[in-house]
Amino acid sequence: MKVSKWFFVIMIVSFLKPQISFGVSEISQEFLKFAKKSEVFDWMVGVRRKIHENPELGYQEFETSKVIREELDKLGISYKHPIAVTGVVGFLGSGEPPFVALRADMDALSIQEMVEWKHKSKVPGKMHACGHDGHVTMLLGAAKILKSHSHLLKGTVVLVFQPAEEGGGGAKQVVDSGSLENVKAIFGLHVFPQPPLGQVFSKSGAILAGSGVFEAVITGKGGHAAIPHHSIDPILAASNVVVSLQHLVSRETDPLDSQVVTVAKFHGGGAFNVIPDSVTIGGTFRAFSKQSFMQLKQRIEEVIVGQASVHRCNASVTFGSKDKPFFPATINHEGLHKFFQEIAGDVLGVDNVKEMLPLTGAEDFSFYQEIIPGDFSCKVPWSNSGFGETSTC
Ligand SMILES: *[C@@H]1O[C@H](CO)[C@@H](O)[C@H](O)[C@H]1NC(C)=O
């Protein structure tokens, strides 16, 4: 918990710096002091635990959204709701440009919390395993600090509480709602459990991969397993498809252009002596540029269809869906990234601001960056719950 106050202080100092006439260090120190007050710190601990105990999945964050709106009401911050089903977009400051957005995601995951502690998830099979409970709390903390210093603001801070980051592309829905039209820059972050407390990691340019999902149905002809020559075996065909897909990265891709193809799903058959009619496979693919991503997509389809036909099977391939859109790569704006580094160094000390290697995880923050310059960074651990590997993280 200790660390969370730094994060939102960095976020808000980032915003204030160009707008004010006196030293950033002074502001940083003032905000840090303010954040340590029990009315801020203990309040944040309470909010985070409340959200942690009541995790909600993407586009179902109704109670979380209510908690956010209640807190914004108490702070006297106006907001728009609903944005993208459960989302809340708050505004504070002068109401004039520049508009700068800070974003937090709200959704939890379909994972059972295994850690026994006082504030464990009360919902079986759901938990905040990816720390979004912390993100919401940090943005509320930033709102509280900014509100108490609103006389310093010469612009408008847009607080974006977005639904459904975990594969649902909530960010895209927020963008499509048009509520960020005037926004000139956007900052986001993700908590991260591995590094020591008090450190932040980020980089200029591509930081997280673009991500897509695929599914294929490979159809043969079922029959008795003892007389395979009367069947067309989709299990063997699908097995060869899986192996051939591995060649896309190992043989067709520049080793210096990182990409991933993973088959994570393989369903077929139900008896030890029956060859099934069909097999369904599915997986994810990742790349850091749009060109590599589209090339991979095309070749995945060709390999599945071609390899299935070698084994006399037919294959149909589908990519993404409305609730699982392609996520673009997360690419940080160079200027905003430098700016973030400077401010973070001022708050945390320059030694605690680290250069990050790109990760093949994905983030729907990238949808904002398609229309607004943005900077995304990763912060040190925070959640008691650990880090959940998910469909998109
Ligand atoms: C594959 O599709 C073709 C054309 O529709 C069809 O004639 C053939 O029977 C199909 N094969 C299998 C194994 O389903």
Short mmCIF file of C-alpha atoms and ligand atoms in Angstrom, two decimals:
data_model
loop_
_atom_site.label_atom_id
_atom_site.label_comp_id
_atom_site.label_asym_id
_atom_site.label_seq_id
_atom_site.Cartn_x
_atom_site.Cartn_y
_atom_site.Cartn_z
CA MET A 1 0.00 0.00 0.00
CA LYS A 2 2.88 2.26 0.83
CA VAL A 3 3.68 2.76 -2.75
CA SER A 4 0.36 3.76 -4.19
CA LYS A 5 0.52 7.35 -3.04
CA TRP A 6 3.56 7.95 -5.21
CA PHE A 7 1.80 6.85 -8.32
CA PHE A 8 -1.03 9.23 -8.27
CA VAL A 9 1.23 12.01 -7.13
CA ILE A 10 3.31 11.40 -10.24
CA MET A 11 0.21 11.36 -12.37
CA ILE A 12 -1.08 14.64 -11.09
CA VAL A 13 2.25 16.41 -10.88
CA SER A 14 2.70 15.37 -14.50
CA PHE A 15 -0.39 17.28 -15.28
CA LEU A 16 0.38 20.37 -13.27
CA LYS A 17 3.95 20.94 -14.26
CA PRO A 18 3.48 22.98 -17.41
CA GLN A 19 0.68 24.99 -15.87
CA ILE A 20 2.38 26.41 -12.83
CA SER A 21 4.94 29.00 -12.09
CA PHE A 22 6.68 27.57 -9.03
CA GLY A 23 9.00 24.57 -8.70
CA VAL A 24 7.83 21.05 -9.42
CA SER A 25 9.68 19.75 -6.38
CA GLU A 26 7.63 22.03 -4.18
CA ILE A 27 4.41 20.70 -5.67
CA SER A 28 5.64 17.11 -5.41
CA GLN A 29 6.47 17.56 -1.75
CA GLU A 30 3.18 19.27 -1.00
CA PHE A 31 1.21 16.53 -2.72
CA LEU A 32 3.19 13.76 -1.04
CA LYS A 33 2.55 15.35 2.34
CA PHE A 34 -1.13 15.63 1.51
CA ALA A 35 -1.29 12.01 0.31
CA LYS A 36 0.19 10.77 3.60
CA LYS A 37 -2.58 12.35 5.63
CA SER A 38 -4.77 9.64 7.09
CA GLU A 39 -7.89 11.20 5.59
CA VAL A 40 -6.38 10.48 2.18
CA PHE A 41 -4.28 7.39 2.79
CA ASP A 42 -6.67 5.45 5.04
CA TRP A 43 -9.60 6.44 2.86
CA MET A 44 -7.79 4.99 -0.15
CA VAL A 45 -7.01 1.76 1.69
CA GLY A 46 -10.71 1.47 2.53
CA VAL A 47 -11.89 2.14 -1.02
CA ARG A 48 -9.47 -0.37 -2.46
CA ARG A 49 -10.51 -3.10 -0.02
CA LYS A 50 -14.17 -2.48 -0.71
CA ILE A 51 -13.63 -2.88 -4.44
CA HIS A 52 -11.35 -5.88 -3.92
CA GLU A 53 -14.06 -7.65 -1.92
CA ASN A 54 -16.65 -7.09 -4.66
CA PRO A 55 -15.00 -7.86 -8.01
CA GLU A 56 -17.11 -7.49 -11.15
CA LEU A 57 -16.32 -8.66 -14.68
CA GLY A 58 -16.14 -6.47 -17.80
CA TYR A 59 -19.26 -4.36 -18.54
CA GLN A 60 -20.79 -5.61 -15.28
CA GLU A 61 -18.97 -3.17 -12.99
CA PHE A 62 -22.23 -1.66 -11.71
CA GLU A 63 -21.35 -1.62 -8.00
CA THR A 64 -17.78 -0.48 -8.68
CA SER A 65 -19.16 2.31 -10.84
CA LYS A 66 -21.52 3.27 -8.01
CA VAL A 67 -18.64 3.41 -5.50
CA ILE A 68 -16.73 5.69 -7.90
CA ARG A 69 -19.71 8.01 -8.40
CA GLU A 70 -20.40 8.19 -4.66
CA GLU A 71 -16.80 9.19 -4.01
CA LEU A 72 -16.82 11.75 -6.84
CA ASP A 73 -20.07 13.17 -5.43
CA LYS A 74 -18.45 13.51 -2.00
CA LEU A 75 -15.51 15.29 -3.62
CA GLY A 76 -17.84 17.60 -5.54
CA ILE A 77 -16.47 16.44 -8.92
CA SER A 78 -18.88 16.40 -11.87
CA TYR A 79 -18.96 13.45 -14.24
CA LYS A 80 -20.68 11.80 -17.19
CA HIS A 81 -22.31 8.42 -16.71
CA PRO A 82 -22.95 5.90 -18.12
CA ILE A 83 -20.15 5.81 -20.68
CA ALA A 84 -19.73 2.36 -22.28
CA VAL A 85 -22.31 0.73 -19.94
CA THR A 86 -20.61 1.23 -16.55
CA GLY A 87 -17.89 3.80 -17.27
CA VAL A 88 -17.60 7.16 -15.53
CA VAL A 89 -15.78 10.19 -16.94
CA GLY A 90 -15.14 12.95 -14.40
CA PHE A 91 -13.96 16.50 -14.93
CA LEU A 92 -12.13 18.89 -12.65
CA GLY A 93 -10.27 22.12 -13.10
CA SER A 94 -11.11 25.20 -15.12
CA GLY A 95 -13.31 23.53 -17.72
CA GLU A 96 -11.00 25.08 -20.32
CA PRO A 97 -8.25 23.52 -22.48
CA PRO A 98 -5.85 21.86 -22.23
CA PHE A 99 -7.79 18.69 -21.46
CA VAL A 100 -5.55 15.94 -20.10
CA ALA A 101 -6.91 12.51 -19.22
CA LEU A 102 -5.88 10.04 -16.53
CA ARG A 103 -7.26 6.55 -17.02
CA ALA A 104 -8.08 3.64 -14.69
CA ASP A 105 -9.70 0.33 -15.64
CA MET A 106 -12.37 -1.18 -13.37
CA ASP A 107 -12.93 -4.85 -14.21
CA ALA A 108 -11.92 -8.05 -12.43
CA LEU A 109 -11.18 -11.57 -13.70
CA SER A 110 -12.83 -15.02 -13.62
CA ILE A 111 -10.26 -16.36 -11.18
CA GLN A 112 -10.82 -17.79 -7.71
CA GLU A 113 -8.90 -15.91 -5.02
CA MET A 114 -6.77 -18.47 -3.18
CA VAL A 115 -5.19 -16.16 -0.60
CA GLU A 116 -6.93 -16.20 2.77
CA TRP A 117 -7.04 -12.71 4.17
CA LYS A 118 -9.56 -10.39 5.74
CA HIS A 119 -10.55 -8.64 2.53
CA LYS A 120 -10.64 -11.65 0.23
CA SER A 121 -13.08 -11.56 -2.71
CA LYS A 122 -16.61 -12.30 -1.55
CA VAL A 123 -17.63 -13.50 -5.01
CA PRO A 124 -16.75 -17.13 -5.77
CA GLY A 125 -14.78 -17.48 -9.01
CA LYS A 126 -14.09 -13.77 -9.43
CA MET A 127 -11.25 -11.64 -8.16
CA HIS A 128 -9.24 -8.54 -8.81
CA ALA A 129 -6.24 -10.60 -9.86
CA CYS A 130 -4.89 -7.93 -12.19
CA GLY A 131 -4.92 -5.01 -9.75
CA HIS A 132 -7.62 -2.87 -11.36
CA ASP A 133 -9.09 -2.34 -7.88
CA GLY A 134 -5.84 -0.52 -7.16
CA HIS A 135 -6.01 1.47 -10.38
CA VAL A 136 -9.51 2.77 -9.57
CA THR A 137 -8.41 3.70 -6.06
CA MET A 138 -5.31 5.49 -7.32
CA LEU A 139 -7.33 7.57 -9.74
CA LEU A 140 -9.79 8.50 -6.98
CA GLY A 141 -6.77 9.44 -4.85
CA ALA A 142 -5.47 11.63 -7.67
CA ALA A 143 -8.92 13.22 -7.92
CA LYS A 144 -8.96 14.02 -4.23
CA ILE A 145 -5.52 15.61 -4.28
CA LEU A 146 -6.26 17.59 -7.41
CA LYS A 147 -9.58 18.76 -6.09
CA SER A 148 -7.91 20.11 -2.95
CA HIS A 149 -5.44 22.01 -5.13
CA SER A 150 -7.79 23.00 -7.91
CA HIS A 151 -6.73 26.64 -7.61
CA LEU A 152 -3.44 25.54 -9.23
CA LEU A 153 -5.11 24.03 -12.28
CA LYS A 154 -5.07 25.99 -15.50
CA GLY A 155 -6.82 23.39 -17.56
CA THR A 156 -9.11 20.41 -17.18
CA VAL A 157 -8.28 16.96 -15.87
CA VAL A 158 -10.46 14.25 -17.36
CA LEU A 159 -10.80 11.22 -15.07
CA VAL A 160 -11.52 8.13 -17.14
CA PHE A 161 -12.90 5.14 -15.23
CA GLN A 162 -13.29 2.57 -17.99
CA PRO A 163 -14.97 -0.84 -18.02
CA ALA A 164 -13.80 -4.12 -19.52
CA GLU A 165 -10.06 -3.88 -20.11
CA GLU A 166 -9.66 -7.67 -19.85
CA GLY A 167 -10.32 -8.57 -23.45
CA GLY A 168 -13.54 -6.57 -23.75
CA GLY A 169 -11.95 -3.49 -25.31
CA GLY A 170 -13.72 -1.08 -22.95
CA ALA A 171 -11.29 1.63 -24.02
CA LYS A 172 -12.56 1.40 -27.59
CA GLN A 173 -16.12 1.90 -26.39
CA VAL A 174 -15.06 4.94 -24.37
CA VAL A 175 -13.31 6.37 -27.45
CA ASP A 176 -16.38 5.65 -29.59
CA SER A 177 -18.62 7.43 -27.05
CA GLY A 178 -16.89 10.68 -28.08
CA SER A 179 -16.35 11.77 -24.47
CA LEU A 180 -12.61 12.31 -25.00
CA GLU A 181 -12.88 14.50 -28.07
CA ASN A 182 -10.97 17.50 -26.71
CA VAL A 183 -8.35 15.51 -24.84
CA LYS A 184 -4.77 16.37 -25.86
CA ALA A 185 -2.83 13.82 -23.80
CA ILE A 186 -3.62 10.72 -21.77
CA PHE A 187 -1.71 8.90 -19.02
CA GLY A 188 -2.29 5.37 -17.76
CA LEU A 189 -0.50 2.85 -15.61
CA HIS A 190 -0.50 -0.73 -14.44
CA VAL A 191 0.63 -2.09 -11.09
CA PHE A 192 3.25 -4.79 -11.31
CA PRO A 193 4.30 -7.27 -8.61
CA GLN A 194 7.89 -8.25 -9.41
CA PRO A 195 10.16 -5.23 -8.93
CA PRO A 196 11.00 -3.61 -5.58
CA LEU A 197 8.61 -1.09 -4.06
CA GLY A 198 8.87 2.50 -5.13
CA GLN A 199 10.06 1.94 -8.69
CA VAL A 200 8.37 2.76 -11.98
CA PHE A 201 9.05 1.29 -15.40
CA SER A 202 8.24 2.61 -18.81
CA LYS A 203 9.68 3.21 -22.25
CA SER A 204 9.21 5.35 -25.30
CA GLY A 205 7.66 3.71 -28.36
CA ALA A 206 6.18 0.20 -28.41
CA ILE A 207 5.82 -1.06 -24.85
CA LEU A 208 3.09 -3.72 -25.15
CA ALA A 209 2.12 -5.91 -28.09
CA GLY A 210 -0.88 -5.79 -30.36
CA SER A 211 -3.04 -8.81 -29.66
CA GLY A 212 -5.64 -10.87 -31.46
CA VAL A 213 -7.48 -14.14 -30.98
CA PHE A 214 -8.29 -16.85 -33.50
CA GLU A 215 -10.46 -19.92 -33.50
CA ALA A 216 -10.65 -22.71 -36.06
CA VAL A 217 -12.99 -25.62 -36.57
CA ILE A 218 -11.27 -28.49 -38.37
CA THR A 219 -13.79 -30.88 -39.84
CA GLY A 220 -13.18 -34.44 -40.92
CA LYS A 221 -15.43 -37.48 -40.75
CA GLY A 222 -16.02 -39.36 -37.54
CA GLY A 223 -16.00 -43.10 -37.16
CA HIS A 224 -14.77 -46.08 -35.18
CA ALA A 225 -11.20 -45.69 -34.00
CA ALA A 226 -10.38 -49.33 -34.85
CA ILE A 227 -11.00 -48.77 -38.55
CA PRO A 228 -9.42 -45.34 -39.14
CA HIS A 229 -9.37 -45.74 -42.92
CA HIS A 230 -13.16 -45.29 -42.88
CA SER A 231 -12.78 -41.89 -41.18
CA ILE A 232 -11.09 -38.59 -41.87
CA ASP A 233 -9.31 -37.87 -38.62
CA PRO A 234 -9.52 -34.22 -37.49
CA ILE A 235 -7.43 -34.89 -34.36
CA LEU A 236 -4.38 -35.77 -36.42
CA ALA A 237 -5.06 -32.84 -38.77
CA ALA A 238 -5.42 -30.38 -35.87
CA SER A 239 -2.26 -31.73 -34.26
CA ASN A 240 -0.32 -30.99 -37.45
CA VAL A 241 -1.94 -27.55 -37.62
CA VAL A 242 -0.64 -26.76 -34.12
CA VAL A 243 2.89 -27.84 -35.05
CA SER A 244 2.83 -25.93 -38.35
CA LEU A 245 1.63 -22.75 -36.66
CA GLN A 246 4.82 -22.78 -34.59
CA HIS A 247 6.85 -22.30 -37.76
CA LEU A 248 5.33 -18.89 -38.40
CA VAL A 249 7.43 -17.30 -35.69
CA SER A 250 10.46 -19.59 -35.83
CA ARG A 251 10.87 -19.67 -39.66
CA GLU A 252 9.01 -16.75 -41.23
CA THR A 253 9.62 -13.93 -38.76
CA ASP A 254 12.65 -11.68 -38.31
CA PRO A 255 14.09 -12.87 -34.99
CA LEU A 256 14.48 -9.21 -33.99
CA ASP A 257 10.78 -8.49 -34.57
CA SER A 258 9.15 -10.13 -31.55
CA GLN A 259 5.96 -12.07 -32.23
CA VAL A 260 3.94 -14.79 -30.52
CA VAL A 261 1.56 -17.47 -31.79
CA THR A 262 0.09 -19.67 -29.06
CA VAL A 263 -2.58 -22.34 -29.46
CA ALA A 264 -4.17 -22.39 -26.04
CA LYS A 265 -7.33 -24.32 -26.74
CA PHE A 266 -7.79 -27.81 -28.29
CA HIS A 267 -11.17 -29.47 -28.04
CA GLY A 268 -12.19 -32.67 -29.78
CA GLY A 269 -13.42 -36.15 -29.12
CA GLY A 270 -15.10 -37.64 -26.08
CA ALA A 271 -14.49 -41.39 -26.23
CA PHE A 272 -11.39 -43.56 -26.40
CA ASN A 273 -12.62 -45.50 -29.44
CA VAL A 274 -14.38 -42.87 -31.55
CA ILE A 275 -12.75 -40.52 -34.03
CA PRO A 276 -14.72 -37.27 -33.76
CA ASP A 277 -16.23 -35.32 -36.64
CA SER A 278 -14.40 -32.15 -35.78
CA VAL A 279 -11.85 -30.44 -33.54
CA THR A 280 -11.87 -26.82 -32.39
CA ILE A 281 -8.62 -25.05 -31.67
CA GLY A 282 -8.05 -21.47 -30.58
CA GLY A 283 -5.29 -19.16 -29.47
CA THR A 284 -3.71 -15.75 -29.45
CA PHE A 285 -1.17 -13.96 -31.61
CA ARG A 286 0.93 -10.92 -30.77
CA ALA A 287 3.13 -8.44 -32.61
CA PHE A 288 4.50 -4.94 -32.08
CA SER A 289 3.63 -3.40 -35.43
CA LYS A 290 0.44 -3.36 -37.41
CA GLN A 291 2.23 -4.76 -40.46
CA SER A 292 3.63 -7.77 -38.59
CA PHE A 293 0.29 -8.29 -36.94
CA MET A 294 -1.65 -8.37 -40.21
CA GLN A 295 0.96 -10.62 -41.84
CA LEU A 296 0.67 -13.05 -38.93
CA LYS A 297 -3.11 -13.02 -39.15
CA GLN A 298 -3.03 -13.86 -42.86
CA ARG A 299 -0.51 -16.67 -42.43
CA ILE A 300 -2.39 -18.20 -39.46
CA GLU A 301 -5.42 -18.61 -41.68
CA GLU A 302 -3.41 -19.97 -44.63
CA VAL A 303 -1.56 -22.49 -42.47
CA ILE A 304 -4.69 -23.77 -40.74
CA VAL A 305 -6.65 -24.19 -43.95
CA GLY A 306 -3.68 -25.59 -45.90
CA GLN A 307 -2.51 -28.01 -43.24
CA ALA A 308 -6.07 -29.25 -42.62
CA SER A 309 -6.43 -29.97 -46.34
CA VAL A 310 -3.20 -32.02 -46.35
CA HIS A 311 -5.13 -34.35 -44.05
CA ARG A 312 -8.31 -34.22 -46.19
CA CYS A 313 -10.08 -32.01 -43.62
CA ASN A 314 -11.81 -28.68 -44.06
CA ALA A 315 -11.12 -25.76 -41.76
CA SER A 316 -12.93 -22.52 -41.05
CA VAL A 317 -11.03 -19.80 -39.21
CA THR A 318 -12.47 -16.81 -37.33
CA PHE A 319 -10.57 -13.90 -35.83
CA GLY A 320 -11.71 -11.82 -32.86
CA SER A 321 -15.32 -10.96 -32.20
CA LYS A 322 -17.32 -8.04 -30.93
CA ASP A 323 -16.43 -8.84 -27.33
CA LYS A 324 -12.86 -9.81 -28.22
CA PRO A 325 -11.60 -7.12 -30.59
CA PHE A 326 -8.00 -6.86 -31.84
CA PHE A 327 -5.94 -4.71 -29.50
CA PRO A 328 -3.42 -2.45 -31.22
CA ALA A 329 0.13 -2.30 -29.84
CA THR A 330 0.60 0.15 -26.96
CA ILE A 331 3.00 2.78 -28.28
CA ASN A 332 4.16 5.58 -26.00
CA HIS A 333 4.55 9.12 -27.28
CA GLU A 334 8.20 10.15 -27.03
CA GLY A 335 7.59 13.63 -25.64
CA LEU A 336 5.05 12.54 -23.06
CA HIS A 337 7.30 9.69 -22.01
CA LYS A 338 10.24 12.06 -21.39
CA PHE A 339 7.89 14.26 -19.46
CA PHE A 340 6.72 11.34 -17.34
CA GLN A 341 10.32 10.32 -16.61
CA GLU A 342 11.20 13.80 -15.48
CA ILE A 343 8.24 14.08 -13.12
CA ALA A 344 8.61 10.54 -11.81
CA GLY A 345 12.30 11.22 -11.14
CA ASP A 346 11.37 14.31 -9.21
CA VAL A 347 8.91 12.43 -7.01
CA LEU A 348 10.69 9.07 -6.62
CA GLY A 349 14.32 9.90 -7.27
CA VAL A 350 15.90 9.32 -10.68
CA ASP A 351 17.31 5.91 -9.66
CA ASN A 352 13.79 4.58 -9.23
CA VAL A 353 12.65 5.49 -12.72
CA LYS A 354 13.59 2.52 -14.88
CA GLU A 355 13.65 1.81 -18.56
CA MET A 356 11.31 -1.07 -19.31
CA LEU A 357 11.76 -3.83 -21.87
CA PRO A 358 8.70 -4.35 -24.08
CA LEU A 359 6.26 -7.06 -22.98
CA THR A 360 4.12 -9.25 -25.22
CA GLY A 361 1.17 -8.60 -22.95
CA ALA A 362 -1.49 -6.30 -24.36
CA GLU A 363 -3.46 -3.35 -23.01
CA ASP A 364 -6.52 -1.69 -24.41
CA PHE A 365 -4.96 1.67 -23.45
CA SER A 366 -3.71 1.42 -27.03
CA PHE A 367 -7.18 2.39 -28.30
CA TYR A 368 -6.75 5.80 -26.66
CA GLN A 369 -3.30 6.16 -28.16
CA GLU A 370 -4.72 5.67 -31.62
CA ILE A 371 -6.43 9.05 -31.24
CA ILE A 372 -4.53 10.83 -28.43
CA PRO A 373 -0.80 10.97 -27.60
CA GLY A 374 -0.36 8.86 -24.48
CA ASP A 375 2.13 7.48 -22.01
CA PHE A 376 1.67 4.16 -20.24
CA SER A 377 3.88 2.92 -17.45
CA CYS A 378 4.13 0.05 -15.03
CA LYS A 379 4.36 0.52 -11.30
CA VAL A 380 5.52 -1.63 -8.48
CA PRO A 381 3.42 -4.17 -6.67
CA TRP A 382 0.49 -3.17 -4.78
CA SER A 383 -2.30 -5.70 -4.73
CA ASN A 384 -2.33 -8.31 -1.93
CA SER A 385 -3.67 -10.70 -4.47
CA GLY A 386 -0.71 -11.10 -6.73
CA PHE A 387 -0.82 -10.90 -10.47
CA GLY A 388 -3.19 -12.91 -12.59
CA GLU A 389 -2.25 -13.96 -16.07
CA THR A 390 -5.26 -13.17 -18.16
CA SER A 391 -6.52 -13.12 -21.66
CA THR A 392 -5.00 -9.73 -22.28
CA CYS A 393 -2.42 -8.88 -19.65
C1 LIG B 1 -14.94 -30.19 -47.38
O1 LIG B 1 -15.69 -29.29 -48.15
C2 LIG B 1 -16.05 -29.79 -49.43
C3 LIG B 1 -16.71 -28.67 -50.20
O2 LIG B 1 -17.80 -28.16 -49.48
C4 LIG B 1 -16.93 -31.01 -49.27
O3 LIG B 1 -17.24 -31.54 -50.56
C5 LIG B 1 -16.19 -32.04 -48.46
O4 LIG B 1 -17.01 -33.15 -48.20
C6 LIG B 1 -15.72 -31.48 -47.16
N1 LIG B 1 -14.87 -32.44 -46.46
C7 LIG B 1 -15.02 -32.72 -45.17
C8 LIG B 1 -14.07 -33.72 -44.61
O5 LIG B 1 -15.86 -32.22 -44.47
#
